[in-house]
Coordinates of C-alpha atoms in Angstrom, one line a residue:
Chain A
M1 CA 151.8 86.0 3.5
N2 CA 153.3 86.7 7.0
R3 CA 152.6 83.3 8.9
D4 CA 154.1 81.3 5.9
W5 CA 157.4 83.5 6.1
D6 CA 157.2 82.6 10.9
T7 CA 157.2 79.0 9.2
L8 CA 159.8 79.7 5.8
W9 CA 162.8 81.5 8.3
P10 CA 163.7 78.7 10.3
L11 CA 163.1 76.7 6.8
L12 CA 165.2 78.8 4.7
V13 CA 168.6 79.4 7.8
G14 CA 168.4 75.3 7.7
A15 CA 168.6 75.6 4.1
L16 CA 171.9 78.0 4.2
G17 CA 173.3 76.1 6.8
E18 CA 173.7 73.1 4.9
T19 CA 174.9 74.7 1.5
L20 CA 177.3 76.7 3.6
Q21 CA 178.3 73.2 4.7
M22 CA 178.3 71.4 1.5
V23 CA 180.4 74.3 0.3
A24 CA 182.8 74.5 2.5
I25 CA 182.8 71.1 2.8
A26 CA 183.9 70.5 -1.3
M27 CA 186.1 73.9 -0.7
V28 CA 188.3 72.2 1.3
A29 CA 188.2 68.3 0.2
G30 CA 187.9 68.8 -3.7
G31 CA 189.8 71.9 -3.2
L32 CA 193.0 70.7 -1.9
S33 CA 193.5 67.3 -4.2
G34 CA 192.4 69.5 -6.6
L35 CA 195.6 71.9 -6.0
A36 CA 197.3 68.3 -5.9
L37 CA 196.2 67.4 -8.8
G38 CA 196.5 70.0 -10.7
L39 CA 200.2 70.3 -9.6
L40 CA 200.5 67.2 -10.6
L41 CA 199.2 68.5 -13.9
Y42 CA 201.4 71.5 -14.7
C43 CA 204.8 69.9 -13.6
T44 CA 204.8 66.8 -15.4
R45 CA 203.9 68.5 -18.3
P46 CA 206.2 68.0 -21.3
G47 CA 208.7 70.1 -20.8
N48 CA 208.2 71.1 -17.5
L49 CA 209.9 70.3 -13.9
L50 CA 208.5 66.5 -13.7
A51 CA 207.6 65.8 -17.2
N52 CA 206.3 62.6 -17.8
R53 CA 204.9 62.2 -20.4
V54 CA 202.3 59.2 -19.6
V55 CA 200.9 60.2 -16.1
F56 CA 200.2 63.7 -18.0
G57 CA 199.2 62.0 -20.5
I58 CA 196.6 59.8 -18.3
L59 CA 195.8 62.6 -15.7
N60 CA 195.0 64.6 -18.7
A61 CA 192.8 62.7 -19.6
I62 CA 191.2 61.7 -16.9
V63 CA 190.4 65.6 -16.3
N64 CA 189.2 66.0 -19.8
I65 CA 186.5 63.1 -19.5
V66 CA 184.6 63.8 -16.2
R67 CA 184.5 67.6 -16.7
P68 CA 182.2 68.0 -19.1
I69 CA 179.6 65.7 -17.7
P70 CA 176.5 67.9 -16.5
F71 CA 177.1 67.7 -12.9
V72 CA 173.5 66.1 -12.6
I73 CA 174.2 63.0 -14.0
F74 CA 177.6 63.5 -12.4
V75 CA 175.7 63.0 -9.1
T76 CA 173.8 59.6 -10.3
L77 CA 176.8 58.0 -12.1
M78 CA 179.1 58.3 -8.9
G79 CA 176.1 56.7 -7.3
P80 CA 178.0 53.2 -6.3
V81 CA 181.2 54.9 -5.7
T82 CA 179.4 56.5 -3.5
L83 CA 177.4 54.0 -1.6
Q84 CA 180.9 52.5 -1.3
V85 CA 182.8 55.6 0.3
V86 CA 179.7 57.6 1.9
G87 CA 177.5 54.5 3.2
T88 CA 174.6 56.2 1.7
T89 CA 173.2 57.4 -1.6
L90 CA 170.8 59.9 -0.2
G91 CA 171.3 63.2 2.7
T92 CA 173.7 65.9 2.5
E93 CA 177.0 63.6 3.0
A94 CA 176.2 61.6 0.3
F95 CA 176.0 64.5 -1.7
I96 CA 178.9 66.5 -0.4
F97 CA 180.9 63.4 -1.7
P98 CA 180.0 63.8 -5.8
L99 CA 180.6 67.6 -5.0
S100 CA 183.6 67.1 -3.7
V101 CA 185.2 65.1 -6.5
M102 CA 183.6 67.8 -8.7
M103 CA 185.3 70.4 -7.5
A104 CA 188.6 68.5 -7.7
F105 CA 188.8 68.4 -11.5
G106 CA 187.4 72.1 -11.9
T107 CA 190.2 73.3 -9.7
S108 CA 193.0 71.0 -10.7
R109 CA 192.5 72.7 -14.7
I110 CA 192.0 75.6 -13.0
V111 CA 194.9 75.5 -10.8
E112 CA 197.1 73.8 -14.6
Q113 CA 196.1 77.1 -16.2
N114 CA 197.2 80.3 -13.4
L115 CA 200.9 78.2 -13.2
V116 CA 201.5 78.2 -17.2
G117 CA 202.0 81.6 -16.2
I118 CA 204.8 81.6 -13.7
D119 CA 207.9 82.6 -15.5
P120 CA 210.1 79.5 -16.4
G121 CA 213.0 82.0 -15.4
V122 CA 211.9 81.7 -12.1
V123 CA 212.5 77.9 -11.8
E124 CA 215.1 77.3 -13.7
A125 CA 217.1 79.9 -11.1
A126 CA 215.5 77.6 -8.0
R127 CA 216.9 75.0 -10.1
A128 CA 219.9 76.8 -10.2
M129 CA 220.2 77.2 -6.7
G130 CA 219.6 73.3 -6.4
A131 CA 216.5 73.2 -4.8
S132 CA 214.7 70.5 -5.7
P133 CA 211.2 69.1 -7.3
W134 CA 208.9 69.4 -3.6
R135 CA 210.7 72.5 -2.7
I136 CA 209.9 74.8 -5.8
I137 CA 206.2 73.9 -6.1
T138 CA 205.8 74.8 -2.8
T139 CA 207.8 77.8 -2.0
V140 CA 207.9 78.6 -6.1
L141 CA 205.1 77.7 -7.7
V142 CA 202.3 78.5 -4.9
P143 CA 203.0 81.3 -4.0
E144 CA 204.1 82.7 -7.1
A145 CA 201.2 82.1 -8.6
L146 CA 199.6 83.0 -5.4
A147 CA 196.8 85.8 -6.4
P148 CA 195.4 83.7 -9.3
L149 CA 195.0 81.0 -7.4
I150 CA 192.8 83.2 -4.7
L151 CA 190.8 84.5 -8.2
G152 CA 190.4 80.6 -9.2
Y153 CA 189.2 79.7 -5.9
T154 CA 186.9 82.4 -6.0
F155 CA 185.5 81.5 -9.2
L156 CA 185.3 78.0 -8.0
F157 CA 183.4 78.9 -5.0
I158 CA 180.8 80.5 -7.2
A159 CA 180.6 77.8 -9.7
V160 CA 180.6 75.5 -6.0
L161 CA 177.5 77.0 -4.7
D162 CA 175.6 76.5 -7.8
M163 CA 176.6 72.8 -8.2
S164 CA 175.1 72.3 -4.6
A165 CA 171.9 73.9 -5.6
I166 CA 171.1 70.7 -7.0
G167 CA 171.2 68.9 -3.8
G168 CA 167.5 68.6 -3.3
I169 CA 167.3 65.5 -5.8
I170 CA 169.3 62.7 -3.9
G171 CA 167.9 64.9 -0.3
A172 CA 170.9 67.1 0.5
G173 CA 168.7 69.8 1.0
G174 CA 169.8 72.8 0.8
L175 CA 169.4 76.6 -1.0
G176 CA 168.6 75.2 -4.3
D177 CA 166.1 72.5 -3.0
F178 CA 164.4 75.1 -0.9
A179 CA 164.1 77.5 -3.4
I180 CA 162.2 74.9 -5.7
R181 CA 160.0 72.9 -3.1
Y182 CA 158.9 76.1 -1.2
G183 CA 159.2 78.7 -4.3
Y184 CA 158.6 77.5 -7.3
Q185 CA 156.4 74.2 -6.2
R186 CA 153.9 76.3 -4.4
Y187 CA 153.9 79.0 -6.8
N188 CA 155.6 81.5 -4.0
W189 CA 158.3 83.5 -6.1
M190 CA 158.8 85.7 -3.1
V191 CA 160.4 82.9 -1.6
V192 CA 162.6 82.2 -5.2
L193 CA 163.3 85.6 -5.2
V194 CA 164.7 85.7 -1.4
T195 CA 166.4 82.4 -1.7
V196 CA 168.4 84.6 -5.0
A197 CA 168.5 87.5 -3.2
V198 CA 170.8 85.4 -0.2
I199 CA 172.7 84.0 -2.8
V200 CA 173.8 86.9 -4.5
V201 CA 174.9 88.4 -0.8
I202 CA 177.4 85.3 0.1
V203 CA 178.3 85.0 -3.7
Q204 CA 179.0 89.2 -3.4
V205 CA 180.9 88.4 -0.1
V206 CA 183.1 86.0 -1.4
Q207 CA 184.3 87.8 -4.5
W208 CA 185.2 91.2 -2.5
L209 CA 187.1 89.5 -0.2
G210 CA 189.3 87.2 -3.3
N211 CA 189.5 90.0 -4.8
R212 CA 191.1 91.9 -1.9
L213 CA 193.2 88.9 -0.6
A214 CA 194.6 88.8 -4.6
R215 CA 195.6 91.9 -4.4
K216 CA 197.0 91.8 -1.6
A217 CA 198.8 89.2 -2.8
L218 CA 200.1 90.4 -5.6
H219 CA 202.6 93.5 -3.9
R220 CA 201.5 96.0 -5.9
Chain B
M1 CA 244.0 92.9 -12.5
S2 CA 244.7 89.3 -11.8
E3 CA 247.3 90.3 -8.8
S4 CA 244.8 91.9 -6.6
R5 CA 242.8 88.6 -6.8
V6 CA 242.7 85.9 -3.4
G7 CA 241.6 83.2 -5.1
A8 CA 243.7 80.5 -3.9
G9 CA 245.2 77.8 -6.8
A10 CA 244.9 80.4 -9.5
G11 CA 244.8 79.0 -12.4
T12 CA 243.6 75.8 -11.5
P13 CA 241.1 74.2 -13.9
V14 CA 237.7 74.7 -12.1
I15 CA 235.6 73.9 -15.3
E16 CA 237.0 71.6 -17.9
L17 CA 234.6 70.2 -21.1
R18 CA 236.2 67.1 -22.9
G19 CA 234.0 66.9 -26.6
V20 CA 230.4 68.1 -25.0
S21 CA 227.8 67.5 -26.7
K22 CA 224.2 68.8 -26.7
A23 CA 221.1 67.8 -28.6
F24 CA 218.1 68.1 -28.3
G25 CA 215.2 65.6 -29.9
E26 CA 216.3 62.4 -31.8
G27 CA 216.8 60.7 -34.9
D28 CA 216.9 63.5 -37.8
G29 CA 215.2 66.5 -36.0
A30 CA 217.8 66.5 -33.5
V31 CA 219.6 69.7 -33.2
R32 CA 222.8 70.1 -31.7
A33 CA 222.7 72.6 -29.2
V34 CA 226.6 72.1 -28.6
D35 CA 228.8 70.3 -30.6
D36 CA 231.7 68.3 -29.4
V37 CA 233.2 71.7 -27.3
S38 CA 236.2 71.1 -25.1
L39 CA 237.4 74.3 -23.4
T40 CA 238.9 75.1 -20.0
V41 CA 237.9 77.2 -17.9
R42 CA 240.7 77.8 -14.5
A43 CA 240.6 79.1 -11.3
G44 CA 240.3 82.6 -10.8
E45 CA 239.7 84.2 -13.6
I46 CA 236.6 85.6 -15.9
F47 CA 235.7 83.8 -19.0
G48 CA 233.4 85.3 -21.6
V49 CA 231.4 83.4 -23.6
I50 CA 230.6 85.4 -26.6
G51 CA 228.2 84.4 -29.8
Y52 CA 224.6 85.4 -31.8
S53 CA 221.8 83.8 -30.6
G54 CA 220.9 80.5 -31.3
A55 CA 224.6 80.2 -31.2
G56 CA 224.3 77.3 -28.3
K57 CA 226.1 79.3 -25.5
S58 CA 222.8 79.5 -23.2
T59 CA 223.2 76.0 -23.6
L60 CA 227.3 75.5 -23.3
V61 CA 226.7 77.3 -19.6
R62 CA 224.0 75.1 -18.3
L63 CA 225.6 72.5 -19.0
V64 CA 227.8 73.7 -15.8
N65 CA 225.4 73.8 -14.0
A66 CA 223.9 70.9 -15.0
L67 CA 220.4 72.4 -15.6
E68 CA 221.2 70.5 -19.1
T69 CA 223.1 67.0 -19.2
A70 CA 224.8 66.4 -22.1
T71 CA 224.2 63.8 -24.4
A72 CA 228.2 63.4 -24.9
G73 CA 231.3 64.0 -23.8
Q74 CA 232.3 64.9 -19.7
V75 CA 231.7 68.3 -17.8
L76 CA 234.0 68.6 -14.7
V77 CA 233.1 70.8 -12.7
E78 CA 236.1 71.3 -9.5
G79 CA 237.3 67.6 -10.9
A80 CA 233.7 65.9 -10.8
D81 CA 232.7 64.6 -13.6
L82 CA 228.9 66.4 -13.6
T83 CA 227.4 63.6 -16.8
A84 CA 228.0 60.6 -13.8
L85 CA 226.4 62.3 -11.0
P86 CA 222.5 61.3 -10.6
E87 CA 220.2 64.3 -10.2
R88 CA 219.8 64.7 -5.9
R89 CA 223.8 64.7 -6.2
L90 CA 223.3 68.0 -9.1
R91 CA 221.4 69.8 -6.3
G92 CA 224.6 69.9 -4.3
V93 CA 226.6 70.7 -8.0
R94 CA 224.5 73.3 -8.6
A95 CA 224.5 75.0 -5.0
R96 CA 227.7 75.2 -5.1
I97 CA 227.7 78.1 -8.0
G98 CA 225.7 80.5 -8.9
M99 CA 223.5 81.7 -11.7
I100 CA 222.4 85.2 -12.8
F101 CA 220.1 86.1 -16.0
Q102 CA 218.8 88.5 -17.9
Q103 CA 215.5 88.8 -17.0
F104 CA 216.5 88.7 -13.1
N105 CA 214.2 85.6 -12.8
L106 CA 214.0 86.7 -9.0
L107 CA 211.2 85.5 -7.1
T108 CA 207.4 88.3 -7.8
S109 CA 206.6 86.6 -4.1
R110 CA 209.2 87.5 -1.7
T111 CA 211.0 90.8 -1.2
V112 CA 215.1 91.7 -1.8
A113 CA 215.6 90.0 1.7
G114 CA 213.7 87.4 0.9
N115 CA 214.6 86.6 -2.3
V116 CA 219.1 86.5 -1.3
A117 CA 217.8 85.1 1.9
Y118 CA 216.3 81.7 -1.0
P119 CA 219.0 80.0 -1.4
L120 CA 220.4 79.9 2.2
R121 CA 216.7 78.2 3.7
V122 CA 217.4 75.8 0.2
A123 CA 221.2 75.1 1.8
R124 CA 219.1 74.8 5.2
W125 CA 220.5 77.8 7.2
P126 CA 219.2 78.4 10.5
R127 CA 217.4 81.8 10.8
E128 CA 219.7 84.4 12.0
K129 CA 222.4 82.6 10.6
R130 CA 220.3 83.8 7.1
A131 CA 219.3 86.9 8.6
A132 CA 223.4 88.6 8.7
R133 CA 224.4 86.5 5.6
V134 CA 221.2 88.7 3.4
A135 CA 222.3 92.0 5.4
E136 CA 226.1 91.6 4.4
L137 CA 225.0 91.0 1.2
L138 CA 222.9 93.2 0.0
D139 CA 225.7 95.8 2.2
F140 CA 228.5 94.5 -0.7
V141 CA 225.9 95.1 -3.8
G142 CA 224.9 98.6 -2.4
L143 CA 220.9 97.4 -2.2
A144 CA 221.1 97.3 2.2
D145 CA 218.0 99.8 1.9
K146 CA 216.0 97.9 -0.5
A147 CA 215.9 95.2 1.5
K148 CA 212.4 95.0 2.3
A149 CA 211.1 96.2 -1.2
Y150 CA 209.0 94.0 -4.2
P151 CA 211.2 93.3 -6.8
R152 CA 208.8 95.3 -8.9
Q153 CA 209.2 98.3 -7.2
L154 CA 213.2 97.9 -8.6
S155 CA 214.7 99.3 -11.8
G156 CA 217.2 96.6 -13.6
G157 CA 220.1 97.5 -12.5
Q158 CA 218.8 97.1 -9.3
K159 CA 216.9 94.1 -10.2
Q160 CA 220.7 92.2 -11.5
R161 CA 222.3 93.2 -8.5
V162 CA 219.6 91.0 -6.1
G163 CA 220.1 88.6 -8.8
I164 CA 224.0 88.6 -7.8
A165 CA 223.6 89.5 -4.1
R166 CA 221.1 86.0 -4.3
A167 CA 223.5 84.4 -6.1
L168 CA 226.8 84.9 -4.1
A169 CA 224.3 84.0 -1.1
T170 CA 226.2 80.2 -0.5
S171 CA 229.6 81.4 -1.5
P172 CA 230.2 79.8 -4.3
T173 CA 233.3 79.1 -6.2
I174 CA 231.4 80.3 -9.7
L175 CA 229.1 82.7 -11.0
L176 CA 228.2 81.8 -14.6
A177 CA 226.2 85.2 -15.4
D178 CA 223.9 84.7 -19.2
E179 CA 223.7 87.3 -20.1
A180 CA 223.1 89.5 -17.0
T181 CA 223.2 92.9 -18.9
S182 CA 221.5 92.5 -22.0
A183 CA 218.5 93.6 -20.5
L184 CA 220.1 96.8 -19.2
D185 CA 221.5 100.1 -20.5
P186 CA 225.0 100.8 -21.1
E187 CA 225.1 102.6 -18.3
T188 CA 223.3 100.0 -15.7
T189 CA 225.3 98.0 -17.8
R190 CA 228.9 100.0 -16.8
D191 CA 227.7 99.0 -13.0
V192 CA 226.8 95.5 -13.1
L193 CA 229.9 94.6 -15.0
G194 CA 232.0 97.0 -12.7
L195 CA 230.2 94.5 -9.5
L196 CA 230.8 91.6 -11.8
R197 CA 235.3 92.6 -11.1
R198 CA 234.0 93.1 -7.5
V199 CA 233.4 90.0 -7.1
N200 CA 236.2 88.1 -9.5
A201 CA 239.0 90.6 -7.8
E202 CA 237.6 90.9 -3.9
L203 CA 235.8 87.3 -3.8
G204 CA 238.4 85.5 -6.0
I205 CA 234.9 84.4 -7.6
T206 CA 235.6 82.1 -11.4
I207 CA 232.8 84.0 -13.3
V208 CA 231.9 82.4 -16.8
V209 CA 230.6 85.8 -19.1
I210 CA 227.5 84.3 -21.6
T211 CA 226.4 87.5 -24.3
H212 CA 226.2 88.4 -27.8
E213 CA 228.5 91.8 -26.8
M214 CA 232.0 92.5 -27.3
D215 CA 232.0 95.3 -25.0
V216 CA 231.1 93.4 -22.3
V217 CA 233.9 91.1 -23.2
R218 CA 236.4 93.9 -23.9
S219 CA 235.8 95.4 -20.1
I220 CA 236.1 92.5 -18.0
C221 CA 236.8 88.8 -20.0
D222 CA 240.5 87.8 -19.5
R223 CA 239.9 85.2 -21.9
V224 CA 237.0 84.4 -24.9
A225 CA 235.4 81.5 -26.6
V226 CA 233.7 82.7 -30.0
M227 CA 230.7 80.0 -30.1
E228 CA 229.0 79.6 -33.9
Q229 CA 226.4 76.8 -34.3
G230 CA 227.4 74.8 -31.4
R231 CA 231.2 75.1 -32.1
V232 CA 233.9 76.7 -30.3
V233 CA 234.8 78.3 -33.4
E234 CA 238.1 80.6 -31.6
L235 CA 239.3 80.2 -28.1
G236 CA 242.1 82.8 -26.2
D237 CA 243.4 85.9 -23.5
V238 CA 240.8 88.5 -25.2
Y239 CA 243.7 90.3 -26.1
D240 CA 244.8 88.3 -28.6
V241 CA 241.8 87.9 -29.8
F242 CA 240.9 90.7 -30.1
A243 CA 244.4 92.1 -32.3
A244 CA 244.4 89.1 -34.8
P245 CA 240.4 87.1 -34.6
Q246 CA 241.0 84.5 -36.6
A247 CA 237.4 82.7 -37.2
D248 CA 234.9 85.3 -39.2
A249 CA 232.3 85.3 -36.2
A250 CA 235.5 86.6 -34.2
Q251 CA 236.3 89.0 -36.6
R252 CA 232.7 90.3 -37.0
F253 CA 232.2 90.5 -33.2
V254 CA 235.8 92.5 -32.5
G255 CA 234.5 95.3 -35.2
T256 CA 231.7 95.7 -32.9
A257 CA 233.4 96.6 -30.1
L258 CA 235.9 99.1 -31.7
H259 CA 235.6 102.3 -33.9
D260 CA 238.8 103.6 -33.6
R261 CA 239.2 103.2 -37.2
P262 CA 237.4 105.0 -39.7
S263 CA 235.5 103.5 -42.4
P264 CA 235.2 103.4 -45.9
E265 CA 232.6 106.4 -46.1
A266 CA 234.7 107.9 -43.3
L267 CA 237.5 108.2 -44.5
A268 CA 236.6 109.7 -48.0
R269 CA 235.1 112.1 -46.3
L270 CA 238.2 112.8 -43.8
R271 CA 239.9 113.0 -47.2
E272 CA 237.8 116.1 -47.9
R273 CA 238.8 117.8 -45.1
H274 CA 242.2 116.9 -44.8
P275 CA 243.8 116.0 -48.4
G276 CA 246.9 116.0 -46.7
R277 CA 249.1 112.0 -46.0
L278 CA 247.0 110.1 -43.5
V279 CA 248.8 107.1 -41.2
T280 CA 246.9 105.2 -39.2
V281 CA 249.6 103.9 -36.0
G282 CA 248.4 101.1 -34.2
V283 CA 248.2 101.8 -30.1
R284 CA 249.3 98.9 -28.5
E285 CA 250.5 97.8 -24.7
G286 CA 254.2 97.8 -24.2
A287 CA 254.6 100.5 -27.0
S288 CA 254.3 104.4 -25.8
T289 CA 253.3 105.0 -29.1
G290 CA 251.4 108.2 -28.4
T291 CA 254.7 109.3 -26.7
D292 CA 256.5 107.6 -30.0
L293 CA 254.8 109.3 -32.8
F294 CA 254.9 113.1 -31.0
R295 CA 258.5 112.3 -30.3
L296 CA 259.5 111.1 -33.9
L297 CA 257.0 113.8 -35.6
R298 CA 259.5 116.6 -33.5
E299 CA 262.6 114.6 -34.6
H300 CA 261.6 114.9 -38.3
E301 CA 259.8 118.4 -38.1
V302 CA 256.7 117.1 -39.3
D303 CA 253.5 118.8 -38.5
G304 CA 251.4 115.9 -37.4
A305 CA 246.9 116.1 -36.6
V306 CA 245.3 113.6 -35.1
V307 CA 241.6 113.9 -37.3
Y308 CA 240.1 110.3 -36.8
G309 CA 240.9 107.6 -33.8
G310 CA 240.1 106.1 -30.3
I311 CA 242.4 104.2 -27.8
S312 CA 240.3 102.1 -25.2
E313 CA 240.7 99.4 -23.0
V314 CA 241.1 95.4 -23.7
G315 CA 241.5 93.4 -20.9
D316 CA 242.6 96.3 -18.8
R317 CA 245.6 97.3 -21.6
P318 CA 245.5 100.4 -23.8
F319 CA 244.0 99.2 -27.3
G320 CA 243.4 100.8 -30.2
S321 CA 244.8 103.3 -33.3
L322 CA 245.6 107.2 -34.1
T323 CA 245.0 108.0 -38.0
V324 CA 246.9 111.3 -38.3
E325 CA 247.2 114.1 -41.1
L326 CA 251.1 114.5 -42.1
D327 CA 252.3 117.7 -43.6
A328 CA 256.2 118.2 -44.3
P329 CA 258.1 117.6 -47.7
D330 CA 258.0 113.7 -48.6
E331 CA 261.5 112.7 -47.8
R332 CA 260.7 114.0 -43.9
I333 CA 258.2 111.7 -44.1
A334 CA 259.0 108.8 -46.0
A335 CA 262.3 108.9 -43.2
F336 CA 259.3 109.5 -40.5
L337 CA 256.7 107.1 -41.0
A338 CA 260.5 104.8 -41.7
A339 CA 260.9 105.2 -37.7
L340 CA 257.7 104.8 -36.8
R341 CA 257.1 101.8 -38.2
E342 CA 260.4 99.7 -36.1
R343 CA 258.3 101.2 -33.2
A344 CA 254.5 100.6 -33.4
D345 CA 251.9 99.3 -36.5
V346 CA 251.3 101.6 -39.5
V347 CA 249.1 101.3 -42.5
D348 CA 249.7 104.1 -44.7
L349 CA 246.1 105.5 -46.4
G350 CA 248.0 108.3 -48.9
T351 CA 246.9 111.4 -50.1
A352 CA 243.7 112.8 -51.5
E353 CA 245.2 112.6 -55.2
R354 CA 247.0 109.6 -54.4
P355 CA 244.9 107.5 -51.5
L356 CA 246.5 104.6 -50.4
D357 CA 244.5 101.4 -50.2
D358 CA 246.9 98.9 -48.4
P359 CA 246.6 95.5 -50.1
R360 CA 246.9 94.1 -46.7
A361 CA 244.5 96.2 -45.3
W362 CA 241.7 95.8 -47.4
R363 CA 240.0 92.1 -47.3
P364 CA 238.5 90.9 -50.7
A365 CA 234.5 90.8 -51.3
A366 CA 234.6 87.5 -50.5
G367 CA 233.9 89.0 -46.5
P368 CA 232.4 86.9 -43.9
A369 CA 228.5 85.9 -44.6
A370 CA 226.5 88.7 -42.9
P371 CA 225.0 87.8 -39.7
E372 CA 221.8 85.4 -40.5
P373 CA 218.2 87.4 -40.8
G374 CA 216.7 87.1 -36.8
D375 CA 220.2 86.9 -34.7
E376 CA 220.0 90.2 -32.3
P377 CA 218.5 93.1 -34.5
G378 CA 219.8 96.5 -34.9
D379 CA 223.3 95.1 -34.8
P380 CA 225.0 98.1 -35.6
Y381 CA 227.7 97.3 -37.7
G382 CA 227.7 96.5 -41.7
A383 CA 229.6 94.8 -43.6
A384 CA 231.0 97.5 -45.1
R385 CA 233.0 98.9 -42.0
D386 CA 233.0 95.7 -41.0
D387 CA 236.1 94.6 -43.6
V388 CA 237.6 97.7 -43.1
V389 CA 237.9 96.8 -39.2
R390 CA 238.9 93.5 -39.7
G391 CA 240.8 94.0 -42.9
N392 CA 243.2 96.5 -40.0
L393 CA 243.7 93.9 -37.2
R394 CA 244.5 91.7 -39.6
N395 CA 247.0 94.0 -40.3
F396 CA 247.9 95.0 -37.6
G397 CA 247.4 91.5 -36.3
G398 CA 250.7 89.7 -37.0
A399 CA 252.9 91.5 -33.8

């Protein structure tokens, strides 16, 4: 057992590094493009700032089609596109691409839902002051919805962490791959438990941080 | 009031609506929120638009700063035809028109100072000038000590003060107030209306007040338009509208604001306590009715006791009535009334034994439609009282 862990610890740390890299890049790339997509969804909704039935209809349909696809299938489905964009369909980089894309679609809905809660009167007040749509998006919509957005991104972090666990299927490594290969397949339940414990700690820390920031953003 | 105004070119039109309509939806399902409205708001005045919810007044005011675009007609603001301007140019027009709202619509993510500074940021003021202007505005509305507070921490009245400071930030020439006091309690309403008066008198800003409360019109407006189903059904000086409301809607609104005349029920109770001769004497501007009344009582040796009434201000001018019980031999009362009628509007209510329902004072049962259900909840007036007030006012109204 002890001899096992001498070799397993470095592997666990390496897997943790891979997971954090995948999640971090997906959070930034997917999170930002998802924010843009979510804002666009919200603004083009009938009756809103940039109301456009056609654009909204198309975006809404795409998001609705992509989101229910099980992620493990989505990764293989994206294979040809990943090959074009990343140059390979194997490894961590090749996995980060579909992860970011799925993250973007997931984020767009969360962002849109949180923006719906904004009082339309505040947007109207900004319009009445002569603010342009772009200014309203950046200085009214996002700041007014900041607290729920922070909580939304905290939720998304955990969803991405979850999705990243299947990285092993295309050789991306990470904690999920580590738990399956060195724990499940070798009947070493301790490895599975330790991996789960690491993930639980990460989630706890992120959730605590998210709650704290959201409370701060609420100005209560 | 008008003497203290500093607005240059007072009286010239600043807002002109010419045959303006606004329809929502298309075809058979279209709703005409504003239906062929023409009116002019003059520089330096406080112009009221009153109507029940759904009358189209909120849409009307949004046509003035182009938050809504007219489907027909012309909207001219300071001579510029908004219906001919592209969206980008309209933003410039909006920035010159301040607006305050029933629900205040403050940015919850910004401090009081941040909210007031927001329109200045939109107008690209440099930081130092912004800070100075914000301090000046917060001082004007009496909230200098709340600069760093967040809207959540303020009372309704304070929030509306911030709204007013924000609306005034870029020194607009026009202020639109959309039900600005409807979410406030009576005392706070008085405060905010007082502040709007100051905005008008000290800064010379033309104000358009949207409301469903005739009391708001009575206390601050110079002229008023009464709206019903998208149309302006009456328009005139507030005093004239109060004195002689023509349209049903106008009469109903006037009835909600004046409580100086006894309702039939109150009159019946009055007659139990005061069986003698009752007369209602109108009190108006100019005629020194109060003095005349008591002087004539003395001269004709008639004892008079005020048993009901009220005198308040309409557009800064006295308005109301006194109901008096008279005690003297009939011929002296007759002579007294004859003399009084030369100077004031008098309604003879008779005595408890021989009650008089002056035919001119009472409208037949074919009264106005009751307010539509679902309009302003809790409207305090009943159809009966409404009839009395209207009848009496009509009676006095000819002058």
